[in-house]
């Protein structure tokens, strides 16, 4: 076989040279590789709109002309440094959710201190979540275009200052507490939007699934520790405000670790063996891309249902259990702070344990079934929510008569909900291309919180207040009004399961499309002025292939 290398070099088109490599057999390909000039520029993957390659289009695609990165190529960031970065991100994620649910751990004390009812108390969480969801799209936009590490550092500083400041509010300034809680959402929006995308750029495949599982396990673990920390510190100091000062102190350590130990890897580095991908699309183009992704749309609704359940249960369940025991005569009603925090301790411990077990079980099932059943991930999530619905229903009614049995059904219900955390995050990362993952995370967070846990605590509290007014005030009716308001949770669980089932109908095609766009994406030279980009129509592409075949 004789290769007309002179004619190929005259073209000065690296992508055509790559096509030659695809046409020759493996033996001659090795020879051809030795002929490649050593000083040729290292290309960088590009998925921007400027490449003229619409999502899912293969007519004008140059993917078939692109050589794949060698498996032996060294990663952009060492494994040791990657694992250290994950440890830092997990630590901050733990503090993130610990701080978020510290309020729930001392909620009866806060209600007594500010003299507020259930609906007003729930506004504390609603204001925080609203700030969180409104700012998430902004950080998603920034995270796809600018240095993600600097964005997280700035957000974390805001979070630490405002979280500590909320512990200094006096009893006559409840509005200031809500304002500061809203500002806490600024910092948490920057972190929660960007951190998963950094992990996605450090690992790929089953290793990424495992790391994502570990990262998301800290959501329920941190939530459970929030109850325990809040109740424990309030009980130890006799002042609930000290509970809000613990996580900011620990957060300073996280800030230092983030500055010195967390890298900002190239976007898509894991998929492209360190080369990364660049994006030149507008925000509107990013949104249009996501709206065409049916797996992303349906799974986002499933995430919303999961957030609704976790938000309502996390905020109200300790108070619900406390009122259940008062209605049964097992405990006296709280008339002044500090209130009995036993239920916060127990519910927090159950949340930690079920979060770990559920997260490991869900991620393990995903890794075991994914190769055999490509639709398994959304079906695991659907099974989790559909299975949790009857457990929650039984929990609500068993609490009237048997507290130990109530905790048993809470345990199983939370395990089933926790199956979803890592799996639904992994779904997003492999059906969305790297340059749009921060935007995808941000929009999913916004929708999930807007229709999920931003309103669910307030909705449950408002229904409880409305029901409590229908009868004279009593500890027993206070419990029953909250019990009936919590019935919205099983209904939403069933809807969430249906949403994940619908996403399973599209996941195979959407995942394949994202993988082809990254792994087979066009390469562009680093110096665009020296070699202008080319776009081949279907006919031109065929003629080029015929000419090359004749020269070989």
GROMACS .gro file of C-alpha atoms in nm, residues 9 22 42 84 139 177 228 254 281 314 336 347 352 359 395 508 513 522:
model
   18
    9UNK     CA    1   0.020   1.759   0.340
   22UNK     CA    2  -0.954   0.604   0.985
   42UNK     CA    3  -0.248   2.012   2.015
   84UNK     CA    4  -0.821   1.533   4.745
  139UNK     CA    5  -2.427   3.077   3.865
  177UNK     CA    6  -3.361   3.677   6.006
  228UNK     CA    7  -2.846   1.671   6.572
  254UNK     CA    8  -1.365   2.447   5.412
  281UNK     CA    9  -2.293   2.908   2.259
  314UNK     CA   10  -3.705   1.738   5.673
  336UNK     CA   11  -4.106   2.793   7.683
  347UNK     CA   12  -3.484   1.178   6.329
  352UNK     CA   13  -2.795   0.998   5.840
  359UNK     CA   14  -2.722   0.620   4.854
  395UNK     CA   15  -4.610   0.679   5.885
  508UNK     CA   16  -3.091   0.556   2.572
  513UNK     CA   17  -2.637   1.160   2.146
  522UNK     CA   18  -1.494   1.819   1.583
   0.00000   0.00000   0.00000
